[in-house]
CSV table of C-alpha atoms in Angstrom, one decimal:
chain,number,residue,atom,x,y,z
A,1,MET,CA,52.5,49.3,10.3
A,2,SER,CA,53.5,45.6,10.4
A,3,ILE,CA,57.1,44.5,10.6
A,4,ARG,CA,56.9,42.9,7.2
A,5,SER,CA,55.7,46.1,5.7
A,6,LYS,CA,58.5,48.0,7.4
A,7,LEU,CA,61.1,45.7,5.9
A,8,LEU,CA,59.5,45.7,2.5
A,9,ILE,CA,59.2,49.5,2.3
A,10,PHE,CA,62.1,51.0,4.1
A,11,ILE,CA,64.9,48.6,3.0
A,12,PRO,CA,64.0,48.8,-0.7
A,13,LEU,CA,63.7,52.6,-0.4
A,14,LEU,CA,67.1,52.8,1.2
A,15,VAL,CA,68.6,50.6,-1.5
A,16,LEU,CA,66.9,52.6,-4.2
A,17,LEU,CA,68.2,55.9,-2.8
A,18,MET,CA,71.7,54.6,-2.6
A,19,ASN,CA,71.4,53.3,-6.2
A,20,LEU,CA,70.1,56.6,-7.5
A,21,VAL,CA,73.0,58.5,-5.8
A,22,THR,CA,75.4,55.9,-7.2
A,23,TYR,CA,73.9,56.3,-10.7
A,24,PHE,CA,74.2,60.1,-10.4
A,25,LEU,CA,77.8,59.9,-9.5
A,26,PHE,CA,78.4,57.4,-12.3
A,27,GLN,CA,76.8,59.8,-14.8
A,28,SER,CA,78.8,62.7,-13.6
A,29,GLY,CA,82.0,60.7,-13.8
A,30,THR,CA,81.1,59.6,-17.3
A,31,ILE,CA,80.6,63.2,-18.5
A,32,VAL,CA,84.0,64.2,-17.0
A,33,ARG,CA,85.6,61.2,-18.6
A,34,ASP,CA,84.1,61.8,-22.0
A,35,SER,CA,85.2,65.5,-21.9
A,36,TYR,CA,88.7,64.4,-20.9
A,37,ASP,CA,88.8,61.7,-23.6
A,38,LEU,CA,87.7,64.2,-26.3
A,39,ILE,CA,90.4,66.7,-25.4
A,40,MET,CA,93.2,64.2,-25.0
A,41,GLY,CA,92.1,62.3,-28.1
A,42,ARG,CA,92.5,65.4,-30.4
A,43,ILE,CA,95.9,66.3,-28.9
A,44,LEU,CA,97.1,62.7,-29.3
A,45,LYS,CA,95.9,62.7,-32.9
A,46,TYR,CA,97.8,65.9,-33.7
A,47,LYS,CA,101.0,64.3,-32.1
A,48,GLU,CA,100.4,61.0,-33.8
A,49,THR,CA,99.8,62.6,-37.2
A,50,THR,CA,102.9,64.8,-36.9
A,51,GLY,CA,105.0,61.7,-35.9
A,52,ALA,CA,103.6,59.7,-38.8
A,53,SER,CA,104.6,62.5,-41.2
A,54,GLU,CA,108.2,62.3,-39.9
A,55,ASP,CA,108.2,58.5,-40.2
A,56,SER,CA,106.9,58.6,-43.8
A,57,LEU,CA,109.6,61.1,-44.8
A,58,LYS,CA,112.3,59.0,-43.2
A,59,ALA,CA,111.1,55.9,-45.0
A,60,VAL,CA,111.1,57.8,-48.4
A,61,TYR,CA,114.6,59.1,-47.6
A,62,ALA,CA,115.8,55.5,-46.8
A,63,TYR,CA,114.4,54.4,-50.2
A,64,LEU,CA,116.3,57.2,-52.0
A,65,LEU,CA,119.5,56.1,-50.3
A,66,HIS,CA,119.0,52.4,-50.9
A,67,PRO,CA,116.4,51.6,-53.5
A,68,ALA,CA,115.1,48.1,-52.8
A,69,GLU,CA,111.8,46.4,-52.7
A,70,ASP,CA,111.6,46.1,-48.9
A,71,SER,CA,112.4,49.8,-48.4
A,72,LYS,CA,109.9,50.7,-51.1
A,73,ALA,CA,107.2,48.6,-49.3
A,74,GLN,CA,108.1,50.2,-46.0
A,75,ALA,CA,107.7,53.7,-47.5
A,76,ALA,CA,104.4,52.8,-49.1
A,77,GLU,CA,103.1,51.4,-45.8
A,78,THR,CA,104.1,54.7,-43.9
A,79,LEU,CA,102.3,56.7,-46.6
A,80,THR,CA,99.2,54.6,-46.2
A,81,ASN,CA,99.3,55.0,-42.4
A,82,LEU,CA,99.7,58.8,-42.7
A,83,SER,CA,96.8,59.0,-45.2
A,84,GLY,CA,94.5,57.0,-42.7
A,85,LEU,CA,95.5,59.3,-39.8
A,86,HIS,CA,94.8,62.3,-41.9
A,87,SER,CA,91.3,61.1,-42.7
A,88,THR,CA,90.6,60.3,-39.1
A,89,LEU,CA,91.9,63.7,-37.9
A,90,MET,CA,89.7,65.6,-40.4
A,91,ASP,CA,86.7,63.6,-39.4
A,92,THR,CA,87.3,64.2,-35.7
A,93,GLY,CA,87.6,67.9,-36.1
A,94,SER,CA,88.9,70.5,-33.6
A,95,ALA,CA,87.7,73.2,-31.2
A,96,PRO,CA,85.7,75.8,-33.1
A,97,PRO,CA,88.4,78.5,-32.9
A,98,LEU,CA,90.9,76.1,-34.5
A,99,THR,CA,88.8,75.0,-37.5
A,100,SER,CA,90.7,77.0,-40.1
A,101,SER,CA,94.1,76.0,-38.6
A,102,LEU,CA,93.0,72.3,-38.8
A,103,THR,CA,92.1,72.8,-42.5
A,104,GLY,CA,95.5,74.2,-43.2
A,105,TYR,CA,97.1,71.4,-41.3
A,106,GLY,CA,95.2,68.9,-43.3
A,107,ASN,CA,96.2,70.6,-46.6
A,108,MET,CA,99.9,70.4,-45.5
A,109,ILE,CA,99.6,66.7,-44.9
A,110,ARG,CA,98.0,66.2,-48.3
A,111,THR,CA,100.8,68.2,-49.8
A,112,LEU,CA,103.4,66.1,-48.0
A,113,LEU,CA,101.8,62.9,-49.2
A,114,SER,CA,101.8,64.2,-52.8
A,115,LEU,CA,105.5,65.2,-52.7
A,116,GLU,CA,106.5,61.9,-51.1
A,117,GLN,CA,104.6,60.0,-53.8
A,118,GLN,CA,106.3,62.2,-56.5
A,119,THR,CA,109.7,61.5,-54.9
A,120,LEU,CA,109.1,57.7,-55.0
A,121,ALA,CA,107.9,57.9,-58.6
A,122,ALA,CA,110.9,60.0,-59.8
A,123,SER,CA,113.3,57.6,-58.0
A,124,GLU,CA,111.7,54.5,-59.7
A,125,ASN,CA,112.1,56.2,-63.1
A,126,GLY,CA,115.7,57.0,-62.5
A,127,ARG,CA,115.3,60.7,-62.2
A,128,SER,CA,117.4,61.2,-59.1
A,129,SER,CA,117.7,64.9,-59.4
A,130,ASP,CA,113.9,65.3,-59.6
A,131,ALA,CA,113.4,62.9,-56.7
A,132,PHE,CA,115.8,64.9,-54.4
A,133,GLY,CA,114.1,68.1,-55.5
A,134,HIS,CA,110.7,66.7,-54.4
A,135,TYR,CA,112.3,65.4,-51.2
A,136,LEU,CA,113.6,68.8,-50.2
A,137,GLU,CA,110.1,70.3,-50.8
A,138,ALA,CA,108.7,67.6,-48.6
A,139,GLU,CA,111.2,68.4,-45.8
A,140,LYS,CA,110.1,72.1,-45.9
A,141,THR,CA,106.4,71.0,-45.8
A,142,LEU,CA,107.2,68.7,-42.8
A,143,SER,CA,108.7,71.6,-40.9
A,144,PHE,CA,105.5,73.5,-41.5
A,145,ILE,CA,103.5,70.5,-40.3
A,146,ARG,CA,105.6,70.3,-37.1
A,147,SER,CA,105.0,74.0,-36.4
A,148,GLU,CA,101.3,73.9,-37.3
A,149,GLY,CA,100.8,70.7,-35.2
A,150,GLN,CA,102.4,72.3,-32.2
A,151,GLN,CA,100.2,75.4,-32.6
A,152,LEU,CA,97.1,73.1,-32.8
A,153,VAL,CA,98.1,71.4,-29.6
A,154,GLU,CA,98.7,74.6,-27.8
A,155,GLY,CA,95.4,76.0,-29.2
A,156,GLU,CA,93.5,73.0,-28.0
A,157,LEU,CA,95.1,73.4,-24.5
A,158,ASP,CA,94.4,77.1,-24.4
A,159,HIS,CA,90.8,76.5,-25.5
A,160,TYR,CA,90.1,73.7,-23.1
A,161,ARG,CA,92.1,75.1,-20.1
A,162,PRO,CA,88.8,76.3,-18.5
A,163,VAL,CA,87.3,72.9,-19.2
A,164,PHE,CA,90.3,71.2,-17.5
A,165,ARG,CA,89.8,73.4,-14.5
A,166,ASN,CA,86.1,72.6,-14.5
A,167,ILE,CA,87.0,68.9,-14.7
A,168,GLN,CA,89.3,69.2,-11.8
A,169,ALA,CA,86.7,71.1,-9.8
A,170,GLU,CA,84.1,68.5,-10.8
A,171,ASN,CA,86.4,65.7,-9.7
A,172,ALA,CA,86.9,67.4,-6.3
A,173,ARG,CA,83.1,67.9,-6.0
A,174,LEU,CA,82.4,64.3,-6.9
A,175,TYR,CA,84.9,63.2,-4.3
A,176,LYS,CA,83.2,65.3,-1.6
A,177,LEU,CA,79.8,64.2,-2.7
A,178,GLY,CA,80.9,60.6,-2.6
A,179,VAL,CA,82.1,61.0,1.0
A,180,ALA,CA,78.9,62.7,1.9
A,181,VAL,CA,76.8,60.0,0.3
A,182,PHE,CA,78.7,57.3,2.1
A,183,ALA,CA,78.2,59.1,5.4
A,184,LEU,CA,74.5,59.7,4.7
A,185,GLY,CA,73.9,56.2,3.6
A,186,THR,CA,75.7,54.8,6.6
A,187,THR,CA,73.7,57.0,8.9
A,188,LEU,CA,70.4,56.2,7.3
A,189,SER,CA,71.2,52.5,7.4
A,190,LEU,CA,72.0,52.7,11.1
A,191,VAL,CA,68.9,54.8,11.9
A,192,VAL,CA,66.6,52.4,9.9
A,193,ALA,CA,68.3,49.4,11.5
A,194,VAL,CA,68.0,50.8,15.0
A,195,TRP,CA,64.3,51.8,14.4
A,196,ILE,CA,63.3,48.4,13.0
A,197,SER,CA,65.3,46.6,15.7
A,198,ARG,CA,63.7,48.7,18.5
A,199,SER,CA,60.2,48.2,17.1
A,200,ILE,CA,60.9,44.4,17.5
A,201,THR,CA,63.0,44.1,20.5
A,202,VAL,CA,61.3,46.6,22.8
A,203,PRO,CA,57.8,44.9,22.6
A,204,VAL,CA,59.4,41.5,22.8
A,205,SER,CA,61.3,42.4,25.9
A,206,ALA,CA,58.1,43.9,27.4
A,207,LEU,CA,56.2,40.7,26.6
A,208,VAL,CA,59.0,38.6,28.2
A,209,ARG,CA,58.9,40.7,31.4
A,210,SER,CA,55.1,40.3,31.4
A,211,ALA,CA,55.4,36.6,31.0
A,212,LYS,CA,57.9,36.4,33.8
A,213,SER,CA,55.5,38.5,36.0
A,214,VAL,CA,52.7,36.1,35.2
A,215,SER,CA,54.9,33.1,36.0
A,216,ARG,CA,55.3,34.6,39.5
A,217,GLY,CA,51.5,34.8,39.9
A,218,ASN,CA,50.8,38.4,38.9
A,219,LEU,CA,47.9,38.3,36.5
A,220,ASP,CA,47.9,42.0,35.9
A,221,PRO,CA,51.4,42.7,34.5
A,222,PRO,CA,52.3,45.8,32.6
A,223,LEU,CA,51.9,45.3,28.9
A,224,PRO,CA,53.5,47.1,25.9
A,225,ALA,CA,51.7,50.0,24.4
A,226,GLY,CA,49.4,49.3,21.5
A,227,GLY,CA,50.6,49.3,17.9
A,228,LYS,CA,49.6,47.9,14.5
A,229,ASP,CA,52.3,45.3,13.8
A,230,GLU,CA,52.4,41.6,14.4
A,231,LEU,CA,53.9,42.1,17.9
A,232,ALA,CA,50.8,44.3,18.8
A,233,ALA,CA,48.6,41.4,17.8
A,234,LEU,CA,50.8,39.1,19.9
A,235,SER,CA,50.4,41.4,22.8
A,236,ALA,CA,46.6,41.6,22.3
A,237,ALA,CA,46.5,37.7,22.2
A,238,PHE,CA,48.6,37.6,25.4
A,239,THR,CA,46.2,40.0,27.0
A,240,GLY,CA,43.2,37.9,25.9
A,241,MET,CA,44.9,34.8,27.3
A,242,LEU,CA,45.4,36.5,30.7
A,243,ALA,CA,41.7,37.6,30.7
A,244,GLY,CA,40.7,34.0,29.9
A,245,LEU,CA,43.0,32.7,32.6
A,246,LYS,CA,41.6,35.1,35.2
A,247,GLU,CA,38.1,34.2,34.2
A,248,SER,CA,38.9,30.5,34.4
A,249,ILE,CA,40.5,31.0,37.9
A,250,GLU,CA,37.4,33.0,39.0
A,251,LYS,CA,35.1,30.2,37.7
A,252,ASP,CA,37.2,27.6,39.5
A,253,ARG,CA,37.0,29.6,42.7
A,254,ASP,CA,33.2,30.0,42.4
A,255,ILE,CA,32.9,26.2,41.7
A,256,ALA,CA,35.1,25.4,44.7
A,257,GLU,CA,33.0,27.8,46.9
A,258,LYS,CA,29.8,26.2,45.6
A,259,GLU,CA,31.1,22.7,46.4
A,260,ARG,CA,32.1,23.9,49.9
A,261,LEU,CA,28.6,25.4,50.5
A,262,VAL,CA,27.0,22.2,49.3
A,263,LYS,CA,29.1,20.1,51.6
A,264,THR,CA,28.3,22.5,54.5
A,265,LEU,CA,24.6,22.3,53.7
A,266,GLU,CA,24.6,18.6,53.5
A,267,LEU,CA,26.3,18.4,56.9
A,268,GLN,CA,23.7,20.8,58.3
A,269,ALA,CA,20.9,18.8,56.8
A,270,LEU,CA,22.3,15.6,58.2
A,271,GLN,CA,22.6,17.2,61.6
A,272,SER,CA,19.0,18.4,61.4
A,273,GLN,CA,17.4,15.3,60.0
A,274,ILE,CA,18.2,12.8,62.8
A,275,ASN,CA,15.8,10.3,61.3
A,276,PRO,CA,13.4,12.2,59.0
A,277,HIS,CA,11.1,9.2,58.3
A,278,PHE,CA,10.6,8.6,62.0
A,279,LEU,CA,10.0,12.3,62.5
A,280,TYR,CA,7.4,12.5,59.6
A,281,ASN,CA,5.6,9.4,60.8
A,282,THR,CA,5.5,10.8,64.4
A,283,LEU,CA,4.1,14.1,63.2
A,284,ASN,CA,1.5,12.3,61.1
A,285,ALA,CA,0.4,10.2,64.1
A,286,LEU,CA,0.1,13.3,66.2
A,287,SER,CA,-2.0,15.0,63.5
A,288,LYS,CA,-4.4,12.0,63.4
A,289,LEU,CA,-4.6,11.9,67.2
A,290,ALA,CA,-5.5,15.6,67.2
A,291,LEU,CA,-8.3,14.9,64.7
A,292,LEU,CA,-9.6,12.0,66.9
A,293,GLU,CA,-9.6,14.4,69.8
A,294,GLU,CA,-11.4,17.0,67.6
A,295,ALA,CA,-8.5,19.5,67.8
A,296,GLU,CA,-8.5,20.5,64.1
A,297,ARG,CA,-6.3,23.6,64.6
A,298,THR,CA,-3.7,21.5,66.3
A,299,SER,CA,-3.9,18.9,63.5
A,300,ASP,CA,-3.5,21.6,60.8
A,301,LEU,CA,-0.5,23.1,62.7
A,302,ILE,CA,1.1,19.7,62.9
A,303,VAL,CA,0.6,19.1,59.2
A,304,SER,CA,2.0,22.5,58.4
A,305,MET,CA,5.0,21.7,60.5
A,306,SER,CA,5.5,18.4,58.8
A,307,ASN,CA,5.3,20.0,55.3
A,308,PHE,CA,7.7,22.7,56.4
A,309,MET,CA,10.3,20.3,57.7
A,310,ARG,CA,9.9,18.0,54.7
A,311,TYR,CA,10.6,20.9,52.3
A,312,ASN,CA,13.5,22.1,54.4
A,313,LEU,CA,15.1,18.7,54.5
A,314,GLN,CA,14.7,18.0,50.8
A,315,ASN,CA,17.7,18.0,48.5
A,316,LEU,CA,18.7,21.7,48.2
A,317,ASP,CA,21.0,21.0,45.3
A,318,ARG,CA,18.3,21.8,42.8
A,319,GLN,CA,15.9,24.5,41.6
A,320,VAL,CA,12.1,24.5,42.1
A,321,PRO,CA,9.2,26.5,40.6
A,322,LEU,CA,8.4,29.7,42.3
A,323,ARG,CA,5.0,28.3,43.0
A,324,ASN,CA,6.5,25.7,45.3
A,325,GLU,CA,8.5,28.4,47.1
A,326,LEU,CA,5.3,30.3,47.7
A,327,GLU,CA,3.5,27.3,49.2
A,328,HIS,CA,6.5,26.7,51.5
A,329,VAL,CA,6.3,30.3,52.6
A,330,LYS,CA,2.6,29.9,53.3
A,331,GLU,CA,3.3,26.9,55.5
A,332,TYR,CA,5.9,29.0,57.4
A,333,ILE,CA,3.4,31.8,57.8
A,334,ARG,CA,0.8,29.4,59.3
A,335,LEU,CA,3.4,28.3,61.9
A,336,GLN,CA,4.4,31.9,62.7
A,337,GLN,CA,0.8,33.1,63.0
A,338,THR,CA,0.2,30.5,65.6
A,339,ARG,CA,2.9,32.1,67.6
A,340,PHE,CA,2.3,35.8,66.8
A,341,ARG,CA,-1.5,35.6,66.3
A,342,ASP,CA,-2.9,39.1,65.7
A,343,ARG,CA,0.4,40.9,66.3
A,344,VAL,CA,1.4,40.4,62.7
A,345,SER,CA,-0.4,40.8,59.4
A,346,PHE,CA,0.8,39.0,56.3
A,347,GLN,CA,0.0,40.5,52.8
A,348,LEU,CA,0.3,38.8,49.4
A,349,ASP,CA,0.4,40.4,46.0
A,350,ILE,CA,1.0,37.5,43.5
A,351,ASP,CA,1.2,37.5,39.7
A,352,GLU,CA,0.1,33.9,38.9
A,353,LYS,CA,1.9,34.1,35.5
A,354,ALA,CA,5.2,34.5,37.3
A,355,LEU,CA,5.0,31.4,39.5
A,356,ASN,CA,6.4,29.0,36.9
A,357,VAL,CA,9.9,30.6,37.0
A,358,ARG,CA,12.4,28.3,38.6
A,359,VAL,CA,14.5,29.5,41.5
A,360,PRO,CA,17.0,27.9,43.9
A,361,SER,CA,15.2,26.1,46.7
A,362,LEU,CA,14.7,28.0,49.9
A,363,THR,CA,15.1,31.5,48.4
A,364,ILE,CA,12.1,33.4,49.9
A,365,GLN,CA,11.4,31.7,53.2
A,366,PRO,CA,14.8,32.6,54.9
A,367,ILE,CA,14.1,36.3,54.0
A,368,ILE,CA,10.6,36.1,55.5
A,369,GLU,CA,12.0,34.4,58.6
A,370,ASN,CA,14.6,37.2,58.9
A,371,ALA,CA,11.8,39.7,58.8
A,372,PHE,CA,9.9,37.9,61.6
A,373,ILE,CA,12.9,37.4,63.9
A,374,HIS,CA,15.0,40.5,63.3
A,375,GLY,CA,12.3,42.9,62.0
A,376,ILE,CA,9.0,42.6,63.8
A,377,GLY,CA,9.8,40.2,66.6
A,378,HIS,CA,9.7,42.9,69.3
A,379,MET,CA,6.5,44.5,68.1
A,380,GLU,CA,3.3,43.9,70.2
A,381,SER,CA,0.9,45.0,67.5
A,382,GLY,CA,0.7,46.5,64.0
A,383,ALA,CA,3.4,44.4,62.4
A,384,VAL,CA,3.0,43.9,58.7
A,385,ILE,CA,5.0,41.7,56.3
A,386,SER,CA,4.2,41.8,52.6
A,387,LEU,CA,5.3,39.6,49.7
A,388,SER,CA,4.9,40.8,46.2
A,389,ILE,CA,5.8,38.7,43.1
A,390,HIS,CA,5.4,40.2,39.6
A,391,GLY,CA,6.8,38.8,36.3
A,392,GLY,CA,8.4,40.8,33.4
A,393,PRO,CA,9.7,39.9,30.0
A,394,SER,CA,13.3,39.4,31.3
A,395,VAL,CA,13.1,39.7,35.1
A,396,THR,CA,10.7,38.4,37.8
A,397,LYS,CA,10.7,40.8,40.7
A,398,ILE,CA,10.2,39.5,44.3
A,399,VAL,CA,9.7,42.1,47.0
A,400,ILE,CA,9.6,41.3,50.7
A,401,GLN,CA,8.8,44.3,52.9
A,402,ASP,CA,8.2,44.8,56.7
A,403,ASN,CA,7.6,47.8,59.0
A,404,GLY,CA,9.9,46.6,61.7
A,405,ILE,CA,13.0,48.1,63.3
A,406,GLY,CA,15.0,48.3,60.1
A,407,MET,CA,18.8,48.1,60.1
A,408,THR,CA,21.8,50.3,60.0
A,409,GLU,CA,23.9,51.0,56.9
A,410,ASN,CA,26.7,48.7,58.2
A,411,VAL,CA,24.3,45.8,58.6
A,412,ARG,CA,22.8,46.4,55.2
A,413,ALA,CA,26.3,46.5,53.5
A,414,SER,CA,27.4,43.4,55.3
A,415,LEU,CA,24.4,41.4,54.0
A,416,LEU,CA,25.0,42.6,50.4
A,417,ASN,CA,28.8,42.0,50.6
A,418,HIS,CA,28.5,38.6,52.4
A,419,THR,CA,30.6,39.8,55.4
A,420,GLN,CA,30.0,39.3,59.1
A,421,VAL,CA,27.7,41.8,60.8
A,422,PRO,CA,29.5,43.9,63.4
A,423,ALA,CA,29.0,42.3,66.9
A,424,ALA,CA,28.0,45.7,68.4
A,425,GLU,CA,25.1,46.0,65.9
A,426,THR,CA,23.8,42.4,66.2
A,427,PRO,CA,21.1,42.0,68.9
A,428,ILE,CA,20.7,38.7,70.6
A,429,GLN,CA,17.8,37.0,68.7
A,430,ALA,CA,16.3,33.6,68.3
A,431,ARG,CA,18.3,31.3,66.0
A,432,SER,CA,17.1,31.1,62.4
A,433,THR,CA,15.7,27.8,61.2
A,434,GLY,CA,16.7,28.2,57.6
A,435,LEU,CA,19.7,29.1,55.4
A,436,GLY,CA,19.9,32.8,56.3
A,437,THR,CA,19.5,35.9,54.1
A,438,ARG,CA,23.2,36.4,53.6
A,439,ASN,CA,23.6,32.9,52.2
A,440,VAL,CA,20.5,33.3,50.0
A,441,PHE,CA,22.0,36.3,48.4
A,442,ARG,CA,25.3,34.5,47.8
A,443,ARG,CA,23.5,31.5,46.3
A,444,LEU,CA,21.7,33.8,43.9
A,445,GLU,CA,25.0,35.4,42.9
A,446,LEU,CA,26.7,32.1,42.3
A,447,VAL,CA,23.7,30.6,40.4
A,448,TYR,CA,23.1,33.4,38.0
A,449,GLY,CA,26.7,34.8,37.8
A,450,ARG,CA,25.6,38.4,38.6
A,451,LYS,CA,26.0,40.7,41.6
A,452,ASP,CA,23.1,43.0,40.9
A,453,LEU,CA,20.1,40.7,41.7
A,454,VAL,CA,19.5,42.0,45.3
A,455,GLN,CA,18.6,45.5,46.6
A,456,ILE,CA,18.0,46.3,50.2
A,457,THR,CA,16.4,49.5,51.4
A,458,SER,CA,16.3,50.1,55.1
A,459,GLU,CA,16.6,52.7,57.9
A,460,PRO,CA,16.5,52.2,61.6
A,461,GLY,CA,12.9,52.4,62.8
A,462,LYS,CA,11.5,52.6,59.2
A,463,GLY,CA,11.4,48.9,58.2
A,464,THR,CA,13.2,47.0,55.5
A,465,THR,CA,12.5,46.2,51.8
A,466,VAL,CA,14.3,43.4,50.1
A,467,VAL,CA,14.0,43.2,46.2
A,468,LEU,CA,15.1,40.0,44.3
A,469,ASN,CA,15.4,40.3,40.5
A,470,ILE,CA,15.3,36.8,39.2
A,471,PRO,CA,16.4,36.5,35.5
A,472,VAL,CA,13.8,34.8,33.3
A,473,GLY,CA,14.8,31.9,31.1
A,474,ARG,CA,18.0,31.0,33.0
A,475,SER,CA,18.0,27.9,35.2
A,476,GLY,CA,21.4,28.7,36.7
A,477,MET,CA,23.5,26.0,38.3
A,478,ASN,CA,22.4,23.5,40.8
A,479,SER,CA,25.3,23.2,43.2
A,480,VAL,CA,24.5,26.0,45.7
A,481,SER,CA,23.8,26.2,49.4
A,482,ALA,CA,24.6,28.1,52.5
A,483,ASP,CA,26.6,28.3,55.7
A,484,ASP,CA,25.1,31.3,57.3
A,485,SER,CA,22.3,31.3,59.9
A,486,ARG,CA,21.3,35.0,59.9
């Protein structure tokens, strides 16, 4: 999960959870408050109505003692106020067990209002005795109102006493729930914060350590474990960058080695050339002199030697058709057969269609030379060297085989791994005239960028078989050469 998704999912969820809990607490508190308001509202209305009844009777009494307009207006105002409270009280109602009591209480208030109005009317008409009679009846009614109002208050309290206790218990529960919600919210916030923080800081710290390790030259540093967030993508990009860096360093190392080999080859070529034009002209003169003396075999041998040296001294920093390599090998065979005569038999099995493939110059002849010098050089008769070239859709296979003395596993491994042959296993032999098999293998590896192009099969006393697998359709690189003489 990406960091953005974590932030967009878990933080809103946490806020929503806290809001839901807050809303639940608010609703619970609202219910408690409404119940409390209902109960206290009724009790206060009973008290207020009883008090208004007393105030109205006092105002009527004040008018009886001092009849005047202002006292009359004051009495009328208190009567109006009492009438309004009576209507409100009856609309509000009471607890179900107190319905009948409330009805009687309301009737008493209406009776009080009627007596007070009769008192005021009798006083205005000058009937003082009737007015005081109605007033006394009103006082008796007020005493009943006081008593009934008190009973209503006590009845409401008795009826809602369990409700009050429930309200108190609910308040205590809400308090505990609020504390628990606060603790839970704080804990969840800390857990989510630590989790998101660790999901960011741990991979970043690992990448920083890896970057510091790379800066110290370690191109294989430990990397953070895989994930699916942006930091995992950053780690993958960092890994890809390291892979590209290692590949680039490897390529630079190969290029540097190729350049070193080319410089070495150029130096060897310069040391071997002396004056190639003078040498070619001398060999041509010797060839013509041999013809004049009717020594045709000698002339042919000199021509072969001239062609062989000309091919060897050409610019090796290039590739040539396999056909040219085969002709060069044939020139070398002519020279060697002059030396070995019937001691060695050379066999060819050539696929003409495969001869247009381009290979690095001097690829086959050094291996043939190695077979002569190190394989069959000690044999007095029956030596056989065979060269087989066959083309395929993707690979041209070149097989050089001899029935000579073979080689040990250590020698075979050293040739394939481009290491020095152990001195104890290297017999003293004639010096090679070419690049050497080890360097041929290394050149092929550098040219085609592969290490599986050469196979060697050999056992002591059972001969040697060298197989070269040349990729078709790849020209490789030109800057290749050798520094080995085996």
